[in-house]
Short mmCIF file of C-alpha atoms and ligand atoms in Angstrom, two decimals:
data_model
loop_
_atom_site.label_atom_id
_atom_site.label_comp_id
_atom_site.label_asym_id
_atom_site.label_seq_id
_atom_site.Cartn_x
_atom_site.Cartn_y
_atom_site.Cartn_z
CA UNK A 13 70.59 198.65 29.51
CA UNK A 14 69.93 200.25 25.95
CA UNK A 15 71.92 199.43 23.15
CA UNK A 16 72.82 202.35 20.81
CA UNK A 17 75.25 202.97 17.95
CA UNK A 18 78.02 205.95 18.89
CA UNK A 19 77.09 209.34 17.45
CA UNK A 20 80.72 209.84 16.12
CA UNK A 21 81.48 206.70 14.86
CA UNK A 22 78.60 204.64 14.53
CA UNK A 23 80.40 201.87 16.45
CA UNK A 24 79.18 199.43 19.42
CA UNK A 25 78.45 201.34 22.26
CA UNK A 26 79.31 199.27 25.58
CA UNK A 27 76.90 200.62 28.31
CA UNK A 28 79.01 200.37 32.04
CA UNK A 29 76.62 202.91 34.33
CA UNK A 30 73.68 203.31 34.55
CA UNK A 31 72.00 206.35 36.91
CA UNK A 32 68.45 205.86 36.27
CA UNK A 33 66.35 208.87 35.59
CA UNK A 34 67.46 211.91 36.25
CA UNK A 35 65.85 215.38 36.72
CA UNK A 36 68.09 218.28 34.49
CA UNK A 37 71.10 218.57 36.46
CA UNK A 38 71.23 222.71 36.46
CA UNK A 39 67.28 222.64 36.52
CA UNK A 40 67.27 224.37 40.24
CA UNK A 41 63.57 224.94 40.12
CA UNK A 42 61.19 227.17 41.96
CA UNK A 43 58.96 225.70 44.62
CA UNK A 44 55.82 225.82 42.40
CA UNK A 45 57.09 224.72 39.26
CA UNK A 46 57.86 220.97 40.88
CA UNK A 47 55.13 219.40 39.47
CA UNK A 48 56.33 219.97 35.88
CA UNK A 49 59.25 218.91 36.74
CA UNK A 50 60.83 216.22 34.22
CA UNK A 51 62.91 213.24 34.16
CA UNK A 52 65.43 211.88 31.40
CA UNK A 53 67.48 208.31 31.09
CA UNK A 54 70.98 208.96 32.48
CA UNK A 55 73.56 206.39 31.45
CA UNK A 56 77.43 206.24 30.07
CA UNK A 57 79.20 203.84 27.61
CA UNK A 58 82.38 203.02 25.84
CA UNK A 59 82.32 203.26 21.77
CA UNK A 60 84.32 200.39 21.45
CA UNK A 61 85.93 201.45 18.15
CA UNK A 62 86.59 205.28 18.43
CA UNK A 63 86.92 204.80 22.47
CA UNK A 64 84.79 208.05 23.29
CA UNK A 65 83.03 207.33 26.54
CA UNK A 66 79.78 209.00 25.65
CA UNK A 67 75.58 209.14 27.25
CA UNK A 68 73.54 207.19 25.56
CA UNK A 69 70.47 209.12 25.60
CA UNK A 70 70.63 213.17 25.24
CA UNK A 71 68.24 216.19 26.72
CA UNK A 72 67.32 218.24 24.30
CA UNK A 73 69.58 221.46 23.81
CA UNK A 74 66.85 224.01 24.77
CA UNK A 75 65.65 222.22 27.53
CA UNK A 76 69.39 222.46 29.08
CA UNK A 77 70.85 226.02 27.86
CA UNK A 78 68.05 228.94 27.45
CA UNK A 79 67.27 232.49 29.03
CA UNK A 80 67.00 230.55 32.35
CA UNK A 81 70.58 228.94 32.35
CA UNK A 82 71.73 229.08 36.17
CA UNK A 83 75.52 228.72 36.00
CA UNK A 84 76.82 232.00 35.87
CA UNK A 85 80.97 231.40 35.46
CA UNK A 86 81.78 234.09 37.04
CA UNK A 87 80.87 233.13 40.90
CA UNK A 88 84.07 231.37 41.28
CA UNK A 89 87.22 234.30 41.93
CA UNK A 90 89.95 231.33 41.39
CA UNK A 91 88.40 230.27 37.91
CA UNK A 92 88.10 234.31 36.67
CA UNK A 93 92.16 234.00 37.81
CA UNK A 94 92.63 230.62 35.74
CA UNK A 95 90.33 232.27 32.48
CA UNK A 96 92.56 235.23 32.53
CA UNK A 97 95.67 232.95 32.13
CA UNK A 98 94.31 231.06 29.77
CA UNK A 99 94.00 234.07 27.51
CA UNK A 100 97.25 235.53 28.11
CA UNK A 101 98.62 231.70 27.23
CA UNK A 102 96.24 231.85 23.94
CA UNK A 103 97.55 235.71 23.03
CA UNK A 104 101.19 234.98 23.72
CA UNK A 105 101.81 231.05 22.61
CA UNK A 106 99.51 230.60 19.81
CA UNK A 107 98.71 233.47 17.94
CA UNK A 108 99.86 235.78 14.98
CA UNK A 109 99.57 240.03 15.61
CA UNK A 110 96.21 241.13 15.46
CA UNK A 111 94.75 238.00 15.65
CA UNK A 112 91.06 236.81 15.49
CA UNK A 113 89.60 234.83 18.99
CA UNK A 114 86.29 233.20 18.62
CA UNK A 115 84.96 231.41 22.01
CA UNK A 116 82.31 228.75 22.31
CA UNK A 117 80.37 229.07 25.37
CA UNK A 118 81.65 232.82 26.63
CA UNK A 119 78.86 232.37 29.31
CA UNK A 120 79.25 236.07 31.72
CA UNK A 121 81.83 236.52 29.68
CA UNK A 122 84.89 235.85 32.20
CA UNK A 123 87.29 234.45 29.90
CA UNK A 124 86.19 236.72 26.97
CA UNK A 125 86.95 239.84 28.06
CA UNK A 126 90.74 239.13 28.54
CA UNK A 127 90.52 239.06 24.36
CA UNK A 128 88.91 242.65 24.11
CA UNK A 129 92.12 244.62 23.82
CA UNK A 130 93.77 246.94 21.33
CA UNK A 131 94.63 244.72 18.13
CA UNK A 132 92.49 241.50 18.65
CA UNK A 133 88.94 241.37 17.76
CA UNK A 134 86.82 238.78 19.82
CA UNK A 135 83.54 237.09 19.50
CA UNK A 136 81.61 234.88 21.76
CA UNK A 137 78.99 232.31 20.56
CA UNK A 138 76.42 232.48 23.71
CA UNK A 139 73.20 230.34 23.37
CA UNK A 140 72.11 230.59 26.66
CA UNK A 141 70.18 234.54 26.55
CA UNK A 142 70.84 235.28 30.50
CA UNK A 143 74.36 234.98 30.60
CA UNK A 144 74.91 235.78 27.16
CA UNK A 145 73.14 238.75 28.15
CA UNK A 146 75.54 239.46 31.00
CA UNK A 147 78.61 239.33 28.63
CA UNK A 148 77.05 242.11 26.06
CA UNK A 149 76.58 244.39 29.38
CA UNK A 150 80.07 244.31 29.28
CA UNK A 151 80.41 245.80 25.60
CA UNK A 152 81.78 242.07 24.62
CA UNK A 153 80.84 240.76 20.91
CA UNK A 154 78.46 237.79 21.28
CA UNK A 155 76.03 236.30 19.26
CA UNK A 156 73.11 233.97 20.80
CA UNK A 157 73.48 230.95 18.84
CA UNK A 158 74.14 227.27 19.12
CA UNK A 159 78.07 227.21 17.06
CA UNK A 160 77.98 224.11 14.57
CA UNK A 161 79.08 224.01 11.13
CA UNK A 162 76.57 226.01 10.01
CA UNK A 163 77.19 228.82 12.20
CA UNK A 164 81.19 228.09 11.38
CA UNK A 165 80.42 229.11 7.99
CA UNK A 166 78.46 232.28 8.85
CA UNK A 167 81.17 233.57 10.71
CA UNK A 168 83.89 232.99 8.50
CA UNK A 169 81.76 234.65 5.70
CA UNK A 170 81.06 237.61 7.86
CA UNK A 171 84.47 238.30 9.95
CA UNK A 172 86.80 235.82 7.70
CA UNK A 173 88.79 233.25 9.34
CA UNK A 174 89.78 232.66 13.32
CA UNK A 175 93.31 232.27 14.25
CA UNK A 176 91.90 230.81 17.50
CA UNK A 177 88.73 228.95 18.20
CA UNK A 178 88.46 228.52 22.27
CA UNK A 179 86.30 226.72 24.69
CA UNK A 180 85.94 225.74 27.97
CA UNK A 181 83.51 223.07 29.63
CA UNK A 182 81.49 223.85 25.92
CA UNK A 183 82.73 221.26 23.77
CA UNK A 184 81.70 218.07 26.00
CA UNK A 185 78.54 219.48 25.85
CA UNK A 186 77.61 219.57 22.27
CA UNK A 187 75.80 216.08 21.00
CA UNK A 188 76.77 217.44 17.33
CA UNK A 189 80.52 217.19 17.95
CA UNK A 190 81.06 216.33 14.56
CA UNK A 191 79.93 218.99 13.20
CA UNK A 192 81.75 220.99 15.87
CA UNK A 193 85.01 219.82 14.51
CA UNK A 194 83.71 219.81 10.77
CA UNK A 195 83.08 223.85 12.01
CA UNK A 196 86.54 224.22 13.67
CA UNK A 197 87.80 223.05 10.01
CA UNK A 198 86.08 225.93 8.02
CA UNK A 199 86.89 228.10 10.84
CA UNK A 200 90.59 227.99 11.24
CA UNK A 201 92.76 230.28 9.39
CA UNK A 202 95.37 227.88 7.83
CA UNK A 203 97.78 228.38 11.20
CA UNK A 204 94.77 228.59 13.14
CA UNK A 205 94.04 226.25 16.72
CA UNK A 206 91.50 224.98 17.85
CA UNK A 207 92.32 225.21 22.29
CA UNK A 208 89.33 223.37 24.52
CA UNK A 209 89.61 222.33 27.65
CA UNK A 210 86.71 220.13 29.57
CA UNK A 211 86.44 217.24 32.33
CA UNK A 212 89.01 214.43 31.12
CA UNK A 213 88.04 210.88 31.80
CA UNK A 214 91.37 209.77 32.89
CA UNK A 215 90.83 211.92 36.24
CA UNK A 216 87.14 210.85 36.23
CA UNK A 217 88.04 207.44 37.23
CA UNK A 218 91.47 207.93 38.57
CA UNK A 219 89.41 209.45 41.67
CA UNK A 220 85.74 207.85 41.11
CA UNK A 221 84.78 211.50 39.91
CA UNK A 222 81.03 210.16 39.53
CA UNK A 223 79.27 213.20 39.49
CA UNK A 224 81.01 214.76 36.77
CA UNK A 225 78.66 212.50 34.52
CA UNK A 226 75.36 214.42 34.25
CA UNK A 227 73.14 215.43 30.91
CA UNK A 228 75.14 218.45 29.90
CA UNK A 229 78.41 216.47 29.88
CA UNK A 230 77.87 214.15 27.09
CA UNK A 231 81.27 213.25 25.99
CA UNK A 232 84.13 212.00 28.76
CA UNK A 233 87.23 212.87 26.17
CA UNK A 234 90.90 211.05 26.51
CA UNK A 235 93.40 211.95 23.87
CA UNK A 236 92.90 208.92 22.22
CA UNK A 237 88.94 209.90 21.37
CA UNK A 238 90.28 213.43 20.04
CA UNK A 239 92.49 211.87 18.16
CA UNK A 240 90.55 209.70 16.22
CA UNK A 241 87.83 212.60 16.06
CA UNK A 242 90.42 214.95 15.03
CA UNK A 243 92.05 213.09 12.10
CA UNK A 244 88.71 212.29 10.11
CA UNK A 245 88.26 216.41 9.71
CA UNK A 246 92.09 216.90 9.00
CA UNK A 247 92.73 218.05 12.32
CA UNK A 248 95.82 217.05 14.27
CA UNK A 249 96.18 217.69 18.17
CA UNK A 250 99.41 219.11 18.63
CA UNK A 251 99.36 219.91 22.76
CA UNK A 252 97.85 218.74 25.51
CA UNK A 253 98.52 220.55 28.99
CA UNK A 254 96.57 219.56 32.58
CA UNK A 255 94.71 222.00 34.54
CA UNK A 256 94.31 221.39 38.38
CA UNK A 257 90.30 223.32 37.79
CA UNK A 258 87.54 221.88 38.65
CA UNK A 259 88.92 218.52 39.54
CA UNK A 260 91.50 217.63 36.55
CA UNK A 261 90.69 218.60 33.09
CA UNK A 262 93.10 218.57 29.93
CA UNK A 263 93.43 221.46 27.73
CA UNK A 264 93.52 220.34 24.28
CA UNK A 265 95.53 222.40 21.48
CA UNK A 266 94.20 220.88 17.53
CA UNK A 267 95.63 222.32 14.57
CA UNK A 268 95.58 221.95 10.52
CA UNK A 269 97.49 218.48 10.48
CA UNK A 270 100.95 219.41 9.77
CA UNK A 271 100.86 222.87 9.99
CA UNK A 272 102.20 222.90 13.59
CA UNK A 273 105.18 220.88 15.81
CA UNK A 274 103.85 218.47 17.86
CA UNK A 275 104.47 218.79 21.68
CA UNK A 276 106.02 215.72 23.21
CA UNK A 277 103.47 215.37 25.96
CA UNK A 278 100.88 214.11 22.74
CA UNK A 279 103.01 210.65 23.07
CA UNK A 280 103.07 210.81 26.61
CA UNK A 281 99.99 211.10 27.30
CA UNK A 282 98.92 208.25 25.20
CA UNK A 283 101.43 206.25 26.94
CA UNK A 284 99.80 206.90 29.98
CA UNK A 285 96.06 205.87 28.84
CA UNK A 286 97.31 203.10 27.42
CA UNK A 287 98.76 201.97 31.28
CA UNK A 288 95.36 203.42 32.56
CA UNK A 289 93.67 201.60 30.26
CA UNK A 290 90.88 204.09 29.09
CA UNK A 291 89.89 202.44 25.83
CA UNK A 292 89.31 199.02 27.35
CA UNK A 293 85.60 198.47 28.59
CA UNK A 294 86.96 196.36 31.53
CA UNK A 295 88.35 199.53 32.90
CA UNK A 296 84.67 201.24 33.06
CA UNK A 297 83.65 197.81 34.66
CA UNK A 298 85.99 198.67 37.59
CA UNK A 299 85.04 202.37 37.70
CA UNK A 300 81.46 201.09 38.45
CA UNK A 301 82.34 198.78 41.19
CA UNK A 302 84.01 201.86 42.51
CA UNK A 303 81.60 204.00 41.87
CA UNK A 304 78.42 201.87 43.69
CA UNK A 305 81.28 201.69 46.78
CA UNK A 306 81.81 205.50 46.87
CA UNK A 307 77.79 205.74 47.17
CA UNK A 308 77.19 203.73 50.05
CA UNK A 309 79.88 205.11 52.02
CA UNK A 310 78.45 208.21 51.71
CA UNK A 311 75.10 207.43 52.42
CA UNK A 312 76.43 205.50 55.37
CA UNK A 313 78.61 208.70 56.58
CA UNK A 314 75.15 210.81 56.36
CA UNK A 315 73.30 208.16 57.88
CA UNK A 316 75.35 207.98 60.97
CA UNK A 317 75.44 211.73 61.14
CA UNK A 318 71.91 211.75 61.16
CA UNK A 319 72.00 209.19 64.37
CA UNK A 320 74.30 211.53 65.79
CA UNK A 321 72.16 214.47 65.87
CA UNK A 322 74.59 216.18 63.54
CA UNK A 323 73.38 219.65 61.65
CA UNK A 324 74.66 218.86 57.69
CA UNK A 325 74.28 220.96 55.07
CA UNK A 326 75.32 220.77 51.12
CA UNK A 327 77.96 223.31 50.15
CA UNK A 328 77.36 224.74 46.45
CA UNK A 329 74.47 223.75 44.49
CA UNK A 330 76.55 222.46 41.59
CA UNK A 331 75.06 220.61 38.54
CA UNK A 332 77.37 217.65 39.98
CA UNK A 333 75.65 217.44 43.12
CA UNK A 334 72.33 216.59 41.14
CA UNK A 335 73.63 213.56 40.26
CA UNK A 336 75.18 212.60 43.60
CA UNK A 337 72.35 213.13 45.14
CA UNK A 338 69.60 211.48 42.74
CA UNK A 339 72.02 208.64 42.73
CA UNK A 340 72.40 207.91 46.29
CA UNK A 341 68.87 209.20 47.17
CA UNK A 342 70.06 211.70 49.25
CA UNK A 343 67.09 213.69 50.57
CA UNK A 344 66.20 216.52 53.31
CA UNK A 345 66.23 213.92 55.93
CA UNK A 346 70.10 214.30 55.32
CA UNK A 347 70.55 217.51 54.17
CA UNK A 348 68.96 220.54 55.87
CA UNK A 349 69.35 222.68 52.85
CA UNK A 350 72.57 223.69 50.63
CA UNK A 351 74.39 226.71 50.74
CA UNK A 352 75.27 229.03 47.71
CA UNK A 353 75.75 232.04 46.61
CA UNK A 354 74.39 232.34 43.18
CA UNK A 355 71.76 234.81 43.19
CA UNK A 356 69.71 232.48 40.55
CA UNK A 357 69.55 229.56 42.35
CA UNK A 358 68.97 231.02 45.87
CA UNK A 359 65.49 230.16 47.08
CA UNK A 360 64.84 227.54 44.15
CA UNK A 361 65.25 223.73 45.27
CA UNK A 362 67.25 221.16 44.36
CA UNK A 363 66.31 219.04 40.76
CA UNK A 364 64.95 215.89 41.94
CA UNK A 365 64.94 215.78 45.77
CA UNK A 366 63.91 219.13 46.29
CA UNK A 367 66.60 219.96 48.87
CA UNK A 368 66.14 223.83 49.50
CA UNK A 369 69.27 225.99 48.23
CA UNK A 370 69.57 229.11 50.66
CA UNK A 371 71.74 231.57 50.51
CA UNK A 372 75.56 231.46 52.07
CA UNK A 373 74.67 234.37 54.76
CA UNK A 374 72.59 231.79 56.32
CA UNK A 375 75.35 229.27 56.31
CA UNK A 376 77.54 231.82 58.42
CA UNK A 377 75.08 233.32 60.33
CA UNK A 378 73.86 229.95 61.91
CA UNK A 379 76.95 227.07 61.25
CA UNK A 380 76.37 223.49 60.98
CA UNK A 381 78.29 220.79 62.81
CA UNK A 382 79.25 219.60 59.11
CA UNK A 383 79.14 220.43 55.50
CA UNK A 384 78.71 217.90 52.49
CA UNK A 385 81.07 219.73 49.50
CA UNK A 386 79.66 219.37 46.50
CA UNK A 387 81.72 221.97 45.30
CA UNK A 388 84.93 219.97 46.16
CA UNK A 389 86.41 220.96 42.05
CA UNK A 390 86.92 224.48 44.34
CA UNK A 391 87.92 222.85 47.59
CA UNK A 392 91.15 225.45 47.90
CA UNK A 393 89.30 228.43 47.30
CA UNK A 394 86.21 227.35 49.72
CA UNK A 395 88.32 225.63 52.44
CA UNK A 396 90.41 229.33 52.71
CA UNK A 397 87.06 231.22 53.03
CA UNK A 398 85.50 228.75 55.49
CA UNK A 399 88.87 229.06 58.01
CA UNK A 400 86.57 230.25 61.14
CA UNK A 401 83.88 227.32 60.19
CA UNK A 402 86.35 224.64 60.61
CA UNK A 403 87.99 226.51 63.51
CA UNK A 404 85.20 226.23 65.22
CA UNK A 405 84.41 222.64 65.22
CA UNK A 406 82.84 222.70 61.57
CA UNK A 407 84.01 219.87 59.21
CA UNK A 408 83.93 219.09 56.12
CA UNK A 409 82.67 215.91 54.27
CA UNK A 410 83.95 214.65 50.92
CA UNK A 411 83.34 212.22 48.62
CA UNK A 412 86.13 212.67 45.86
CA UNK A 413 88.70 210.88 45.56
CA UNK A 414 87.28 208.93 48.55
CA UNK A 415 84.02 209.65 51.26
CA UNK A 416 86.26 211.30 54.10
CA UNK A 417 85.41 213.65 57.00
CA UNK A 418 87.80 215.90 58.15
N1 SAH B 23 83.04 228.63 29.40
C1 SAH B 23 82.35 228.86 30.67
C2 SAH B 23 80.91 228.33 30.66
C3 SAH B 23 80.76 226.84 30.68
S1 SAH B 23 79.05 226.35 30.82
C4 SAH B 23 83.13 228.27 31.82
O1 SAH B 23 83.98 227.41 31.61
O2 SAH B 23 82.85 228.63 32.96
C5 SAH B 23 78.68 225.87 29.16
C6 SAH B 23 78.22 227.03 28.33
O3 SAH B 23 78.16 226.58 26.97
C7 SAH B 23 76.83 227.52 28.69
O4 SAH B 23 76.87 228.91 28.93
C8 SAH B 23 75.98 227.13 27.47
O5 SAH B 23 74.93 228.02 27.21
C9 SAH B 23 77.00 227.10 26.34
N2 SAH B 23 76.68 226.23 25.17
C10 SAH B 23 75.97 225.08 25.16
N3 SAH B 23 75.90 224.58 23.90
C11 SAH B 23 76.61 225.42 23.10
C12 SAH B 23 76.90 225.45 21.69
N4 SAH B 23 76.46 224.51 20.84
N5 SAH B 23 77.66 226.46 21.23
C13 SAH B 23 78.13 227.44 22.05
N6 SAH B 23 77.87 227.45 23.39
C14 SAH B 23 77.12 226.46 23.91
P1 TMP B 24 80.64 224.51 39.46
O1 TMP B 24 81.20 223.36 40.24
O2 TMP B 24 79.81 224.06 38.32
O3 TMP B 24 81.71 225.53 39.13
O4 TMP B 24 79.58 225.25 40.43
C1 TMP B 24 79.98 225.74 41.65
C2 TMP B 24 78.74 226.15 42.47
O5 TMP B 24 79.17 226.38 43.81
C3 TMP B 24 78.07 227.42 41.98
O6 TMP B 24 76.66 227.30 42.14
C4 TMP B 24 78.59 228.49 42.95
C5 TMP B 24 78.83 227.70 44.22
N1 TMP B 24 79.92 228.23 45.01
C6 TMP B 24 79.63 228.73 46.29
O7 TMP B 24 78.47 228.71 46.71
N2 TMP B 24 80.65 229.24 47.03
C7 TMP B 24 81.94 229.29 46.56
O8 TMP B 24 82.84 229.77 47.28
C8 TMP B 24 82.22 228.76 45.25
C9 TMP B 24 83.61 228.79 44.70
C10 TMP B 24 81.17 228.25 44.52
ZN1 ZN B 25 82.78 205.73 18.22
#
């Protein structure tokens, strides 16, 4: 276990997991490139004075988000539903008339063109070239940048200020959160909000939610982490509102302290982590326990497939099923290949165990007898498409909240 100081706070870190080394989880890779393929220290702690559950060691930036970034947002139809309502909430709840919408991480652009309309003026802040790339095809404003508070400061000298800085699944991944929030404060116009939304801890180990933790997810917030973040750059978070995506996130709303009301589901909220107990290092102790439990019931489930002549195959080559499968040393001897349908990562393999990744018209043309979901955060939408497959005989194997075949 390494011992490090938190980036945020400079408090004690307590170290509760630790993954080994770990290939980049969105690194799907070409067949001939394995051999420069690359390792990195994966492993989560507790700041035990600002409470943000955090990695201890980081990949660097570039080696994570550049002109071969492989998550394109748009391949799932229920999130470019969910994106849409989340800018109709932002246009109607939160903003003045002819408002100003920067967004963090506009990836393909799927939430960003929902602020390209008559009266609004948009602008996405895309490092990654590909799918920044994508967006622009679109005729969306982006620029190809990393946003700190450098880039804060550029923008509000070029376009003046935002009355809404957005993000989703960005702001977890940004090692510089400081300076994130330090940006959000030169950003925001004076009734300006800061609205993110990302992977919330409190779900994480309500349902052993392992594989969320993986390099690009660096911070694991709870409201009492943004909170303390918040209030040393004057910020105040003034809403916070659940999403069912992608496995239970929180959508946080942060504005100028005391420029807004305060929603009453702030207090309970922190009523409920304080019950849950997500600033106490004895709670991460448990999630571990659970979390080594959750691996060998899997890898027992696969193994007795296996014995039983059973076909499996992976479903969705997410960056979550890198760590699930690095972590219980899953390996072709269990999996045949996975199925997806990102053109990007079709006929690449798997970071780490080299698992092929073929492309879904091969998963309906020739069915297996069962298929491990690692894309379970999108369990409704896959489960509708895949009717005939499970009335068939297919079935479906799980692992969150619990390893279950059905
Ligand atoms: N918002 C989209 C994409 C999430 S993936 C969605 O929810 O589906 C995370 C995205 O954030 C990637 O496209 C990555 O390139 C981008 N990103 C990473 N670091 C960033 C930073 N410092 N500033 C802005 N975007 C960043
Ligand atoms: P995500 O969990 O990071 O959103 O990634 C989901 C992955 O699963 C992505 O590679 C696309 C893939 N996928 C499918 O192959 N079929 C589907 O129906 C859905 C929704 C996703
Ligand atoms: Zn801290």
């Amino acid at each position: 276990m390494t011992m490090i100081a938190c980036r945020l706070c400079g408090g004690t870190i307590e170290p509760f997991l630790d993954f080994g080394p770990m290939p980049i989880a969105n690194g799907f890779l070409r067949p001939e490139d394995i051999a420069t393929e690359r390792r990195y220290p994966l492993e989560v702690g507790i700041c035990r004075r600002c409470a943000m559950v955090q990695l201890l060691h980081v990949v660097p930036e570039q080696e994570m988000f550049n002109a071969g970034y492989a998550f394109f947002s748009s391949t799932s139809a229920r999130m470019a539903v969910h994106f849409e309502r989340f800018a109709q909430d932002v246009l109607s709840t939160w903003l003045p008339t002819a408002p100003f919408v920067v967004e963090l991480g506009c990836n393909d652009g799927i939430m960003l063109r929902h602020y390209r309309r008559p009266g609004v003026r948009h602008l996405g802040i895309e490092p990654s070239a590909n799918v920044a790339a994508a967006a622009r095809g679109q005729g969306l404003n982006v620029i190809e940048r990393f946003f700190d508070a450098d880039v804060a400061q550029e923008i509000v000298e070029a376009h003046g200020p935002a009355d809404a800085l957005v993000g989703a699944n960005v702001v977890c991944h940004i090692p510089y959160l400081d300076s994130v929030f330090e940006g959000a404060g030169r950003l925001l116009a004076s009734e300006g909000v800061f609205i993110f939304e990302d992977p919330y801890i409190g779900d994480i180990v309500r349902q052993t939610a392992y594989d969320q933790i993986y390099d690009e997810h660096i911070y694991y917030f709870s409201l009492a982490s943004i909170e303390t973040l918040a209030r040393r750059h004057d910020l105040e978070v003034v809403d916070v509102i659940p999403q069912a995506v992608h496995g239970g996130q929180i959508r946080f709303v942060l504005a100028r302290s005391g420029r807004r009301r305060v929603s009453d589901r702030v207090a309970q909220l922190a009523a409920t982590e304080q019950t849950q107990g997500l600033s106490v290092p004895r709670t991460f102790e448990a999630f571990r326990a659970a979390v080594e439990r959750s691996r060998d019931a899997l890898v027992g489930q696969l193994d007795a497939l296996g014995a039983a002549g059973q076909r499996v195959v992976g479903y969705g080559a997410t960056s979550k099923s890198t760590t699930v499968i690095n972590y219980c040393g899953l390996h072709t001897r269990h999996l045949e290949y996975i199925s997806d349908v990102t053109p990007t990562k079709i006929g690449r393999v798997s970071p780490g165990a080299h698992i092929p990744i073929r492309d879904h018209a091969e998963f309906r043309a020739s069915p297996p007898d069962v298929a491990l979901l690692f894309a379970w955060n999108h369990a409704a939408e896959i489960l509708a498409k895949e009717a005939s497959f499970r009335a068939s005989g297919g079935r479906f194997l799980t692992y969150v909240p619990r390893v279950s075949l059905g």
